[in-house]
Tab-separated table of C-alpha atoms in Angstrom:
chain	number	residue	atom	x	y	z
O	1	MET	CA	-4.009	-24.778	-37.267
O	2	PHE	CA	-6.863	-22.309	-37.808
O	3	LYS	CA	-10.242	-22.400	-39.479
O	4	ASP	CA	-10.942	-20.271	-42.531
O	5	SER	CA	-12.438	-16.923	-41.481
O	6	LYS	CA	-12.915	-15.047	-44.757
O	7	ALA	CA	-16.183	-13.204	-45.240
O	8	ILE	CA	-17.984	-14.173	-48.445
O	9	GLN	CA	-20.789	-12.864	-50.581
O	10	GLU	CA	-22.928	-15.336	-52.444
O	11	LYS	CA	-26.133	-14.718	-54.429
O	12	GLY	CA	-26.543	-11.282	-52.901
O	13	VAL	CA	-26.533	-12.565	-49.323
O	14	VAL	CA	-23.927	-10.941	-47.033
O	15	VAL	CA	-22.359	-13.334	-44.551
O	16	SER	CA	-21.179	-11.560	-41.373
O	17	PHE	CA	-17.423	-11.345	-40.896
O	18	LEU	CA	-16.545	-13.104	-37.649
O	19	PRO	CA	-12.805	-12.732	-37.004
O	20	THR	CA	-11.125	-15.855	-35.631
O	21	GLY	CA	-7.914	-16.411	-33.738
O	22	GLU	CA	-6.000	-16.667	-37.007
O	23	TYR	CA	-7.201	-13.225	-38.083
O	24	TYR	CA	-6.050	-11.552	-34.869
O	25	PHE	CA	-2.854	-13.633	-34.739
O	26	ASN	CA	-1.833	-12.380	-38.214
O	27	LYS	CA	-2.651	-8.789	-37.255
O	28	GLY	CA	-0.598	-9.219	-34.098
O	29	ILE	CA	2.386	-10.621	-36.009
O	30	ASN	CA	2.228	-7.738	-38.511
O	31	ALA	CA	2.133	-5.216	-35.675
O	32	TYR	CA	5.045	-7.016	-33.970
O	33	HIS	CA	7.171	-6.785	-37.127
O	34	ARG	CA	6.342	-3.061	-37.351
O	35	HIS	CA	7.565	-2.752	-33.731
O	36	ASP	CA	4.097	-1.570	-32.675
O	37	LEU	CA	4.116	-3.633	-29.504
O	38	LYS	CA	0.972	-2.162	-27.978
O	39	LYS	CA	-1.160	-3.155	-30.942
O	40	ALA	CA	0.597	-6.510	-31.147
O	41	LYS	CA	-0.301	-7.131	-27.516
O	42	LYS	CA	-3.930	-6.140	-28.077
O	43	TYR	CA	-4.387	-8.371	-31.146
O	44	LEU	CA	-2.562	-11.357	-29.681
O	45	GLN	CA	-4.545	-11.160	-26.436
O	46	ARG	CA	-7.722	-11.318	-28.512
O	47	ALA	CA	-6.327	-14.203	-30.571
O	48	ALA	CA	-5.495	-16.079	-27.367
O	49	GLN	CA	-9.052	-15.589	-26.114
O	50	LEU	CA	-10.439	-17.073	-29.324
O	51	GLU	CA	-7.847	-19.881	-29.546
O	52	PRO	CA	-6.946	-20.638	-25.883
O	53	PHE	CA	-5.379	-24.016	-26.709
O	54	GLU	CA	-3.015	-22.787	-29.454
O	55	PRO	CA	0.553	-22.684	-27.999
O	56	MET	CA	2.013	-20.637	-30.875
O	57	ILE	CA	-0.308	-17.729	-30.131
O	58	ALA	CA	0.460	-17.866	-26.421
O	59	CYS	CA	4.205	-18.027	-27.070
O	60	GLN	CA	4.109	-15.017	-29.392
O	61	LEU	CA	2.107	-13.073	-26.804
O	62	ALA	CA	4.707	-13.987	-24.167
O	63	LEU	CA	7.425	-12.569	-26.454
O	64	VAL	CA	5.494	-9.316	-26.772
O	65	TYR	CA	5.171	-9.129	-22.969
O	66	MET	CA	8.940	-9.651	-22.748
O	67	HIS	CA	9.652	-6.788	-25.163
O	68	LEU	CA	7.264	-4.568	-23.195
O	69	GLU	CA	9.301	-5.411	-20.052
O	70	GLU	CA	6.321	-7.201	-18.483
O	71	TYR	CA	8.659	-10.027	-17.522
O	72	GLN	CA	6.581	-11.677	-14.817
O	73	LYS	CA	3.479	-11.735	-17.011
O	74	SER	CA	5.557	-13.228	-19.828
O	75	ASN	CA	6.892	-15.961	-17.576
O	76	ASP	CA	3.458	-16.804	-16.181
O	77	LEU	CA	2.267	-17.386	-19.735
O	78	LEU	CA	5.346	-19.419	-20.703
O	79	HIS	CA	4.903	-21.628	-17.648
O	80	SER	CA	1.274	-22.272	-18.576
O	81	ILE	CA	2.298	-23.211	-22.144
O	82	LEU	CA	4.683	-25.873	-20.858
O	83	LYS	CA	2.290	-27.118	-18.213
O	84	GLU	CA	-1.020	-27.082	-20.097
O	85	LEU	CA	-0.467	-26.698	-23.854
O	86	ASP	CA	2.796	-28.158	-25.148
O	87	PRO	CA	5.585	-29.364	-22.809
O	88	ARG	CA	7.804	-29.947	-25.870
O	89	MET	CA	8.175	-26.225	-26.684
O	90	SER	CA	11.742	-26.021	-25.414
O	91	GLU	CA	12.167	-22.417	-26.570
O	92	CYS	CA	9.861	-21.396	-23.730
O	93	HIS	CA	12.685	-22.282	-21.315
O	94	TYR	CA	15.076	-19.960	-23.153
O	95	PHE	CA	12.577	-17.082	-23.109
O	96	MET	CA	11.956	-17.667	-19.396
O	97	ALA	CA	15.700	-17.616	-18.759
O	98	ASN	CA	15.892	-14.180	-20.375
O	99	ASN	CA	12.967	-12.886	-18.342
O	100	TYR	CA	14.414	-14.167	-15.079
O	101	ALA	CA	17.778	-12.591	-15.908
O	102	GLU	CA	16.056	-9.237	-16.503
O	103	LEU	CA	14.307	-9.573	-13.137
O	104	GLY	CA	17.655	-10.307	-11.459
O	105	LEU	CA	16.633	-13.884	-10.640
O	106	PHE	CA	19.859	-15.450	-11.826
O	107	GLY	CA	19.291	-18.832	-10.198
O	108	ASP	CA	16.066	-19.377	-12.132
O	109	ALA	CA	17.613	-17.911	-15.289
O	110	HIS	CA	20.508	-20.377	-15.082
O	111	LYS	CA	18.146	-23.315	-14.478
O	112	HIS	CA	15.929	-22.623	-17.496
O	113	ALA	CA	18.833	-21.830	-19.830
O	114	LYS	CA	20.347	-25.178	-18.858
O	115	ILE	CA	17.025	-27.005	-19.443
O	116	TYR	CA	16.803	-25.444	-22.896
O	117	LEU	CA	20.306	-26.639	-23.831
O	118	GLU	CA	19.538	-30.134	-22.548
O	119	GLN	CA	16.275	-30.373	-24.496
O	120	ASP	CA	17.464	-28.716	-27.704
O	121	PRO	CA	21.314	-28.711	-27.905
O	122	LEU	CA	21.230	-27.692	-31.590
O	123	GLY	CA	18.316	-25.304	-31.257
O	124	GLU	CA	17.872	-21.819	-32.648
O	125	PHE	CA	18.912	-20.143	-29.381
O	126	THR	CA	21.750	-22.463	-28.345
O	127	GLU	CA	24.500	-19.863	-28.633
O	128	GLU	CA	22.467	-17.222	-26.817
O	129	ALA	CA	21.645	-19.642	-23.984
O	130	GLU	CA	25.329	-20.530	-23.573
O	131	ASP	CA	26.237	-16.837	-23.455
O	132	LEU	CA	23.565	-16.215	-20.845
O	133	ILE	CA	24.880	-19.025	-18.624
O	134	TYR	CA	28.420	-17.645	-18.938
O	135	ILE	CA	27.284	-14.164	-17.891
O	136	ILE	CA	25.311	-15.545	-14.928
O	137	ASN	CA	28.295	-17.584	-13.757
O	138	THR	CA	30.481	-14.463	-13.704
O	139	GLU	CA	28.017	-12.463	-11.588
O	140	GLU	CA	29.065	-11.875	-7.986
O	141	ALA	CA	26.911	-13.702	-5.465
O	142	GLY	CA	26.286	-10.846	-3.031
O	143	ASP	CA	25.462	-11.172	0.673
O	144	TYR	CA	22.975	-14.034	0.358
O	145	PRO	CA	23.173	-17.354	-1.532
O	146	ILE	CA	21.807	-16.964	-5.060
O	147	ASP	CA	18.617	-18.955	-4.331
O	148	ASP	CA	17.910	-16.710	-1.326
O	149	GLN	CA	18.477	-13.627	-3.467
O	150	ASP	CA	15.950	-14.921	-5.970
O	151	GLU	CA	13.355	-15.522	-3.287
O	152	LEU	CA	13.975	-12.110	-1.748
O	153	ILE	CA	13.565	-10.315	-5.073
O	154	VAL	CA	10.385	-12.223	-5.923
O	155	GLN	CA	8.806	-11.435	-2.546
O	156	GLN	CA	9.952	-7.813	-2.581
O	157	GLU	CA	8.623	-7.303	-6.111
O	158	LYS	CA	5.303	-8.851	-5.158
O	159	ALA	CA	5.045	-6.578	-2.124
O	160	ARG	CA	5.923	-3.542	-4.229
O	161	GLU	CA	3.184	-4.346	-6.749
O	162	LEU	CA	0.673	-4.794	-3.936
O	163	LEU	CA	1.633	-1.414	-2.457
O	164	GLU	CA	1.310	0.294	-5.838
O	165	SER	CA	-2.126	-1.222	-6.413
O	166	GLY	CA	-3.349	-0.296	-2.932
O	167	ASN	CA	-3.449	-3.819	-1.442
O	168	PHE	CA	-1.663	-2.600	1.664
O	169	GLY	CA	-2.743	-5.336	4.079
O	170	LYS	CA	-1.361	-8.167	1.969
O	171	ALA	CA	1.822	-6.201	1.211
O	172	ILE	CA	2.398	-5.717	4.937
O	173	GLU	CA	2.057	-9.459	5.578
O	174	ILE	CA	4.690	-10.281	2.935
O	175	LEU	CA	7.098	-7.591	4.134
O	176	GLN	CA	6.805	-8.754	7.747
O	177	GLU	CA	7.725	-12.273	6.611
O	178	ILE	CA	10.734	-10.931	4.692
O	179	ILE	CA	12.025	-9.019	7.719
O	180	GLN	CA	11.558	-12.040	9.960
O	181	SER	CA	13.606	-14.215	7.586
O	182	TYR	CA	16.133	-11.535	6.540
O	183	PRO	CA	16.438	-9.001	9.390
O	184	ASP	CA	19.125	-6.959	7.593
O	185	TYR	CA	17.212	-6.541	4.314
O	186	TRP	CA	16.708	-2.810	4.778
O	187	SER	CA	14.467	-2.018	1.803
O	188	ALA	CA	11.766	-4.275	3.279
O	189	TYR	CA	11.652	-2.051	6.378
O	190	ASN	CA	11.099	1.059	4.266
O	191	ASN	CA	8.343	-0.566	2.240
O	192	LEU	CA	6.701	-1.903	5.409
O	193	ALA	CA	6.692	1.612	6.840
O	194	LEU	CA	5.029	2.887	3.658
O	195	GLY	CA	2.384	0.177	3.928
O	196	TYR	CA	1.481	1.260	7.466
O	197	PHE	CA	1.590	4.900	6.379
O	198	TYR	CA	-0.903	4.309	3.563
O	199	LEU	CA	-3.202	2.494	5.989
O	200	GLY	CA	-3.051	5.527	8.256
O	201	ASP	CA	-1.201	3.821	11.131
O	202	MET	CA	1.449	6.450	11.755
O	203	ASP	CA	2.645	4.947	15.048
O	204	LYS	CA	3.558	1.633	13.415
O	205	ALA	CA	5.091	3.384	10.384
O	206	ALA	CA	7.272	5.535	12.630
O	207	GLY	CA	8.179	2.524	14.779
O	208	VAL	CA	9.432	0.550	11.772
O	209	LEU	CA	11.653	3.432	10.639
O	210	GLU	CA	12.985	4.012	14.153
O	211	ASP	CA	13.885	0.327	14.349
O	212	LEU	CA	15.565	0.537	10.946
O	213	LEU	CA	17.644	3.600	11.859
O	214	LYS	CA	18.808	1.921	15.067
O	215	LYS	CA	20.001	-1.098	13.089
O	216	ASN	CA	21.231	0.877	10.077
O	217	PRO	CA	21.979	4.488	11.139
O	218	GLY	CA	21.830	7.063	8.356
O	219	ASN	CA	19.700	4.913	6.034
O	220	LEU	CA	18.842	7.500	3.375
O	221	HIS	CA	15.608	5.857	2.230
O	222	ALA	CA	14.341	5.862	5.823
O	223	LEU	CA	15.244	9.527	6.300
O	224	CYS	CA	13.480	10.452	3.054
O	225	ASN	CA	10.390	8.494	4.080
O	226	ILE	CA	10.335	10.226	7.465
O	227	ALA	CA	10.427	13.560	5.610
O	228	VAL	CA	7.386	12.528	3.561
O	229	PHE	CA	5.521	11.430	6.703
O	230	LEU	CA	6.280	14.740	8.435
O	231	TYR	CA	5.117	16.622	5.349
O	232	HIS	CA	1.730	14.890	5.325
O	233	GLN	CA	1.362	15.374	9.067
O	234	ARG	CA	2.126	19.095	8.604
O	235	ARG	CA	4.859	18.930	11.245
O	236	ASP	CA	6.675	21.792	9.554
O	237	GLU	CA	9.351	22.565	12.151
O	238	GLU	CA	10.575	18.971	12.332
O	239	LEU	CA	10.406	18.715	8.535
O	240	ASP	CA	12.468	21.881	8.029
O	241	GLU	CA	15.137	20.548	10.376
O	242	LEU	CA	15.288	17.220	8.524
O	243	LEU	CA	15.346	18.903	5.099
O	244	GLU	CA	18.269	21.038	6.220
O	245	GLY	CA	20.181	17.840	6.928
O	246	LEU	CA	19.118	16.119	3.693
O	247	ALA	CA	20.282	19.139	1.689
O	248	LYS	CA	23.823	18.503	2.946
O	249	VAL	CA	23.842	14.830	1.946
O	250	GLN	CA	26.079	13.988	-1.038
O	251	PRO	CA	25.183	10.391	-1.975
O	252	ILE	CA	27.445	8.433	-4.309
O	253	LEU	CA	25.040	5.661	-5.287
O	254	ILE	CA	22.720	6.421	-8.207
O	255	GLU	CA	19.828	4.809	-6.315
O	256	HIS	CA	20.319	7.257	-3.438
O	257	GLN	CA	20.603	10.269	-5.743
O	258	TYR	CA	17.343	9.262	-7.402
O	259	LYS	CA	15.568	8.777	-4.053
O	260	LEU	CA	16.771	12.150	-2.821
O	261	GLY	CA	15.722	13.934	-6.020
O	262	ALA	CA	12.266	12.323	-6.068
O	263	THR	CA	11.712	13.096	-2.370
O	264	PHE	CA	12.635	16.750	-2.803
O	265	ALA	CA	10.203	16.968	-5.749
O	266	LEU	CA	7.364	15.411	-3.765
O	267	LEU	CA	8.001	17.892	-0.943
O	268	GLY	CA	8.010	20.846	-3.325
O	269	GLN	CA	11.761	21.478	-2.976
O	270	TYR	CA	12.151	21.769	-6.739
O	271	GLU	CA	15.594	23.386	-6.936
O	272	GLN	CA	17.160	20.591	-4.902
O	273	SER	CA	15.195	17.990	-6.847
O	274	TYR	CA	16.214	19.337	-10.243
O	275	MET	CA	19.865	19.462	-9.206
O	276	TRP	CA	19.955	15.717	-8.431
O	277	LEU	CA	17.671	14.443	-11.182
O	278	ASN	CA	19.316	16.573	-13.854
O	279	LYS	CA	22.709	15.306	-12.724
O	280	LEU	CA	21.476	11.757	-13.305
O	281	ARG	CA	20.092	12.699	-16.715
O	282	ARG	CA	23.422	14.207	-17.788
O	283	MET	CA	25.159	11.015	-16.682
O	284	GLY	CA	22.963	9.098	-19.132
O	285	PHE	CA	20.759	7.523	-16.449
O	286	ASP	CA	18.045	5.441	-18.137
O	287	GLY	CA	15.259	5.988	-15.644
O	288	ASP	CA	11.837	4.469	-15.150
O	289	ALA	CA	8.471	6.235	-15.389
O	290	GLY	CA	8.880	7.659	-11.880
O	291	PHE	CA	12.194	9.279	-12.774
O	292	TYR	CA	10.812	11.102	-15.823
O	293	TYR	CA	7.693	12.117	-13.913
O	294	TRP	CA	9.596	13.782	-11.073
O	295	TYR	CA	12.241	15.167	-13.421
O	296	SER	CA	9.552	16.838	-15.526
O	297	ILE	CA	7.845	18.234	-12.407
O	298	SER	CA	11.055	19.696	-10.981
O	299	ALA	CA	12.240	21.013	-14.361
O	300	TYR	CA	8.925	22.768	-14.975
O	301	HIS	CA	8.858	24.426	-11.552
O	302	THR	CA	12.454	25.665	-11.913
O	303	GLY	CA	11.844	27.303	-15.286
O	304	HIS	CA	13.299	24.560	-17.520
O	305	ARG	CA	10.174	24.190	-19.654
O	306	LEU	CA	11.836	22.495	-22.642
O	307	ALA	CA	13.526	19.904	-20.416
O	308	ALA	CA	10.199	19.288	-18.696
O	309	GLU	CA	8.403	18.759	-22.019
O	310	ASN	CA	11.091	16.413	-23.351
O	311	ALA	CA	10.993	14.334	-20.147
O	312	TRP	CA	7.203	14.164	-20.334
O	313	LYS	CA	7.379	12.851	-23.905
O	314	ILE	CA	9.580	9.987	-22.699
O	315	LEU	CA	7.210	9.384	-19.770
O	316	LEU	CA	4.243	9.043	-22.139
O	317	GLU	CA	6.109	6.383	-24.130
O	318	ILE	CA	6.440	4.375	-20.892
O	319	SER	CA	3.106	5.312	-19.292
O	320	PRO	CA	0.676	6.667	-21.920
O	321	GLU	CA	-2.054	6.912	-19.257
O	322	LYS	CA	-0.258	9.999	-17.887
O	323	GLU	CA	-1.397	12.031	-20.883
O	324	GLY	CA	-3.311	15.081	-19.699
O	325	HIS	CA	-1.549	15.223	-16.315
O	326	GLU	CA	1.374	17.438	-17.370
O	327	PRO	CA	2.644	19.766	-14.631
O	328	TRP	CA	1.707	22.732	-16.840
O	329	ASN	CA	-1.846	21.435	-17.211
O	330	GLU	CA	-3.780	23.048	-14.365
O	331	LYS	CA	-6.924	20.980	-14.902
O	332	ARG	CA	-7.396	18.279	-12.286
O	333	SER	CA	-8.398	14.906	-13.583
O	334	ARG	CA	-9.870	11.790	-12.020
O	335	ASP	CA	-7.402	9.771	-14.007
O	336	ALA	CA	-4.608	11.061	-11.761
O	337	GLY	CA	-5.742	8.814	-8.919
O	338	PHE	CA	-6.482	5.153	-8.342
O	339	GLU	CA	-9.849	5.592	-10.057
O	340	GLY	CA	-8.004	6.073	-13.358
O	341	HIS	CA	-5.647	3.122	-12.934
O	342	ILE	CA	-7.121	-0.035	-14.474
O	343	THR	CA	-4.473	-2.428	-13.117
O	344	SER	CA	-4.922	-1.158	-9.550
O	345	ILE	CA	-8.694	-1.597	-9.679
O	346	LEU	CA	-8.426	-5.107	-11.121
O	347	LYS	CA	-5.974	-6.124	-8.372
O	348	LYS	CA	-8.206	-4.693	-5.648
O	349	LEU	CA	-11.177	-6.640	-6.977
O	350	LYS	CA	-9.153	-9.846	-6.506
O	351	SER	CA	-7.746	-8.968	-3.084
O	352	GLU	CA	-7.937	-11.439	-0.212
O	353	TYR	CA	-9.487	-8.682	1.915
O	354	MET	CA	-13.166	-7.858	1.609
O	355	GLU	CA	-12.720	-4.160	2.373
O	356	GLU	CA	-10.205	-3.832	-0.456
O	357	ARG	CA	-12.578	-5.569	-2.869
O	358	LEU	CA	-15.367	-3.157	-1.933
O	359	PHE	CA	-12.913	-0.298	-2.361
O	360	GLY	CA	-12.173	-1.669	-5.842
O	361	ILE	CA	-15.892	-1.631	-6.717
O	362	PHE	CA	-16.109	1.953	-5.441
O	363	LEU	CA	-13.180	2.979	-7.656
O	364	LEU	CA	-14.825	1.184	-10.576
O	365	SER	CA	-17.924	3.319	-10.054
O	366	LEU	CA	-15.824	6.478	-10.381
O	367	SER	CA	-13.640	5.418	-13.279
O	368	ARG	CA	-14.056	6.857	-16.741
O	369	LYS	CA	-12.675	3.552	-17.989
O	370	LYS	CA	-15.489	1.464	-16.484
O	371	GLN	CA	-16.307	-0.458	-19.657
O	372	ASP	CA	-12.636	-1.175	-20.341
O	373	ILE	CA	-12.280	-2.623	-16.835
O	374	ILE	CA	-15.404	-4.791	-17.066
O	375	ALA	CA	-14.330	-6.063	-20.498
O	376	HIS	CA	-10.760	-6.719	-19.362
O	377	PRO	CA	-9.687	-10.398	-19.420
O	378	ASP	CA	-8.482	-10.076	-15.799
O	379	PHE	CA	-11.863	-8.846	-14.544
O	380	LYS	CA	-13.143	-11.260	-11.912
O	381	GLN	CA	-15.879	-13.678	-12.977
O	382	LEU	CA	-19.304	-12.735	-11.628
O	383	ASP	CA	-19.709	-16.005	-9.707
O	384	GLU	CA	-16.472	-15.214	-7.815
O	385	PHE	CA	-18.056	-12.156	-6.178
O	386	THR	CA	-19.748	-12.531	-2.773
O	387	LEU	CA	-23.427	-11.603	-2.442
O	388	THR	CA	-22.538	-8.285	-0.791
O	389	GLU	CA	-20.127	-7.488	-3.635
O	390	LYS	CA	-22.725	-8.437	-6.249
O	391	ILE	CA	-25.288	-6.103	-4.681
O	392	TYR	CA	-22.732	-3.307	-4.442
O	393	LEU	CA	-21.700	-3.913	-8.039
O	394	ALA	CA	-25.360	-3.811	-9.074
O	395	ASN	CA	-25.696	-0.469	-7.270
O	396	VAL	CA	-22.803	1.161	-9.063
O	397	LEU	CA	-23.805	-0.341	-12.420
O	398	ASP	CA	-27.479	0.599	-11.919
O	399	ALA	CA	-28.651	-2.990	-12.361
O	400	ASN	CA	-32.279	-3.787	-11.516
O	401	ILE	CA	-31.453	-6.480	-8.950
O	402	LYS	CA	-30.231	-3.974	-6.369
O	403	ASP	CA	-33.752	-3.143	-5.088
O	404	HIS	CA	-34.580	-6.829	-4.700
O	405	PHE	CA	-31.479	-7.754	-2.682
O	406	ASP	CA	-30.924	-4.418	-0.899
O	407	PRO	CA	-34.466	-3.345	0.027
O	408	ASP	CA	-33.320	-1.234	2.997
O	409	GLY	CA	-30.693	0.471	0.850
O	410	ASN	CA	-27.895	-0.142	3.384
O	411	ILE	CA	-25.303	-0.943	0.717
O	412	ALA	CA	-26.416	2.057	-1.326
O	413	LYS	CA	-25.986	4.237	1.790
O	414	GLY	CA	-22.507	2.828	2.313
O	415	HIS	CA	-21.621	3.879	-1.219
O	416	GLN	CA	-23.034	7.367	-0.652
O	417	ILE	CA	-20.895	7.795	2.467
O	418	ALA	CA	-17.808	6.849	0.444
O	419	LEU	CA	-18.877	9.471	-2.117
O	420	LYS	CA	-19.053	12.098	0.658
O	421	LEU	CA	-15.441	11.269	1.485
O	422	TYR	CA	-14.602	11.488	-2.202
O	423	GLU	CA	-16.079	14.985	-2.414
O	424	GLN	CA	-13.382	16.074	0.022
O	425	HIS	CA	-10.509	13.956	-1.327
O	426	GLN	CA	-10.252	13.534	-5.073
O	427	PRO	CA	-8.585	12.080	-6.999
O	428	VAL	CA	-7.929	9.091	-4.720
O	429	SER	CA	-4.211	9.090	-3.961
O	430	SER	CA	-2.169	6.403	-2.212
O	431	PHE	CA	-2.165	8.633	0.861
O	432	PHE	CA	-5.945	8.965	1.193
O	433	SER	CA	-6.715	5.414	0.109
O	434	GLY	CA	-6.179	4.492	3.763
O	435	LEU	CA	-9.166	6.676	4.658
O	436	PHE	CA	-11.423	4.844	2.203
O	437	LEU	CA	-10.167	1.440	3.354
O	438	MET	CA	-10.974	2.416	6.928
O	439	TRP	CA	-14.523	3.309	5.891
O	440	PHE	CA	-15.125	0.043	4.046
O	441	SER	CA	-13.807	-1.887	7.049
O	442	ILE	CA	-16.314	-0.031	9.278
O	443	PHE	CA	-19.022	-0.530	6.675
O	444	LEU	CA	-18.523	-4.304	6.681
O	445	GLN	CA	-18.752	-4.430	10.456
O	446	ALA	CA	-21.963	-2.388	10.333
O	447	LEU	CA	-23.480	-4.823	7.833
O	448	LYS	CA	-22.564	-7.781	10.078
O	449	GLU	CA	-24.247	-6.123	13.062
O	450	GLY	CA	-27.262	-4.995	11.051
O	451	ARG	CA	-26.642	-1.296	11.654
O	452	SER	CA	-27.447	1.521	9.235
O	453	PHE	CA	-26.542	5.195	8.969
O	454	SER	CA	-29.186	7.870	8.602
O	455	ASN	CA	-26.872	10.886	8.270
O	456	GLU	CA	-24.342	10.225	5.502
O	457	ARG	CA	-22.410	13.484	5.919
O	458	ALA	CA	-22.054	12.969	9.659
O	459	CYS	CA	-20.853	9.410	9.175
O	460	ALA	CA	-18.235	10.462	6.601
O	461	ALA	CA	-17.083	13.278	8.868
O	462	ALA	CA	-16.744	10.907	11.844
O	463	VAL	CA	-14.682	8.449	9.792
O	464	GLU	CA	-12.351	11.230	8.667
O	465	TYR	CA	-11.997	12.594	12.201
O	466	GLU	CA	-11.073	9.162	13.557
O	467	TRP	CA	-8.700	8.539	10.634
O	468	TYR	CA	-6.735	11.709	11.359
O	469	LYS	CA	-6.730	10.843	15.073
O	470	LEU	CA	-5.289	7.383	14.366
O	471	ARG	CA	-2.589	9.004	12.244
O	472	GLY	CA	-1.614	11.272	15.112
O	473	GLU	CA	-2.654	14.458	13.281
O	474	LYS	CA	-4.388	17.313	15.036
O	475	LYS	CA	-7.821	18.007	13.555
O	476	THR	CA	-10.515	19.551	15.759
O	477	GLN	CA	-14.090	18.314	15.633
O	478	GLN	CA	-15.145	21.862	14.779
O	479	GLU	CA	-12.829	21.865	11.757
O	480	ILE	CA	-14.058	18.505	10.431
O	481	ALA	CA	-17.706	19.405	11.121
O	482	GLY	CA	-17.245	22.577	9.081
O	483	MET	CA	-15.830	20.625	6.139
O	484	TYR	CA	-18.947	18.433	6.027
O	485	GLN	CA	-21.425	21.195	6.922
O	486	ILE	CA	-22.747	19.574	10.094
O	487	SER	CA	-22.805	20.641	13.735
O	488	ALA	CA	-20.075	19.658	16.176
O	489	SER	CA	-22.637	17.916	18.393
O	490	THR	CA	-23.809	15.751	15.466
O	491	LEU	CA	-20.192	14.839	14.734
O	492	GLN	CA	-19.634	13.835	18.383
O	493	LYS	CA	-22.639	11.509	18.203
O	494	TYR	CA	-21.337	9.763	15.072
O	495	VAL	CA	-17.758	9.580	16.335
O	496	LYS	CA	-19.037	7.386	19.200
O	497	LEU	CA	-20.846	5.150	16.687
O	498	ILE	CA	-17.757	4.811	14.472
O	499	LYS	CA	-15.499	4.045	17.443
O	500	ASP	CA	-17.859	1.299	18.523
O	501	LEU	CA	-17.674	-0.317	15.083
O	502	TYR	CA	-13.956	0.138	14.454
O	503	GLN	CA	-12.463	-0.860	17.813
């Protein structure tokens, strides 16, 4: 299966050790048996790069993804094994059935478990596959046919991932399609409102939630999202009134208790947050990374330091990248924002929208993990970048070609304007990512029209002023001009320019 890869010494000549797929595969298997899944993943990914046509390596990597709860990634790999490497590997169908069951896609789970039993009725996983089919058949169908449920969950999960990675435009498209097909699927409304909120379109965000509350009065997720919107808009009186009502809510569903606790934590209402999240913990709730993050925050701010530390330890096991961002660590870090999130940057670089791809390059320029991102197997191939993206990438990587292709420095100026925004808003949160996306949209239009900006501070200030205005927030020109150390008259001049490009 593999070529020999042992380093040898002969007659005093040292032959370089060049590890092959077999070397990394064996290291990955050893790590897997030690239950060190992170190292197993790392070694097996490298083995797969060196031996891309070896189905056993790919299958073992898919198993590691499954154990790491990266179910969709595992299934993508298993599908490719059957399609491109070895269609006779029937066990791939059983592993896919497990992954689909974990994702709640019972129709697909049933189909692949059945295929496995048909192809290998005396196989190693026959009994397990039969048990899985029995469990699926006893599940209640719910409000929609099982195939519709599967499709809904797939689309909703895809939209959620896009929101988390900052690809708000594409997420909005998917969520609009879901609502059109399933007008009483309430969670899609809430996520659609968040998408508009992150893009800075407060009117549309509010409109979606108003529509939802008309159709489903008292929807707790909608009320919590409205509270978050009011908080960011600094509409304190309306927020206080809503919080007074939320404090009286006594939800029965665990999902609602979690949402309420996390919302209170985000709004700085730590006593209320700790009450709900600690109740869930005492009930034995096995939460995700978000649960332990907000639980640790609320516990710390209510004087429960030991509980906060214990929750943070669990969080680091799930999300090791959170190390250094403890609530008791006062030091701000770039890694707390999108610029520290490798997956988000990689997804932005592959977005369908040019402004999001440019935003991804900007985040890459800020990241302390730049080399890890460039070396990542999911990093986009250079020939897939447009000319504008290549020049921008050359700018942020200090490549020599930038002067040749960008002699007027317009792309470099665009980057500098984004940096002026970053000086005011760092790290880049989901909330302020809408501001940066607005700038890169304006920047693209300026490039198309051949316009340039001579005053970078004034341009950044004008973008921020218009962004707040679009969100319905009251910010005076004098206030914004002061933030960027320019005159109000200069800001007025650039506001007209930005309006002309953005409308």
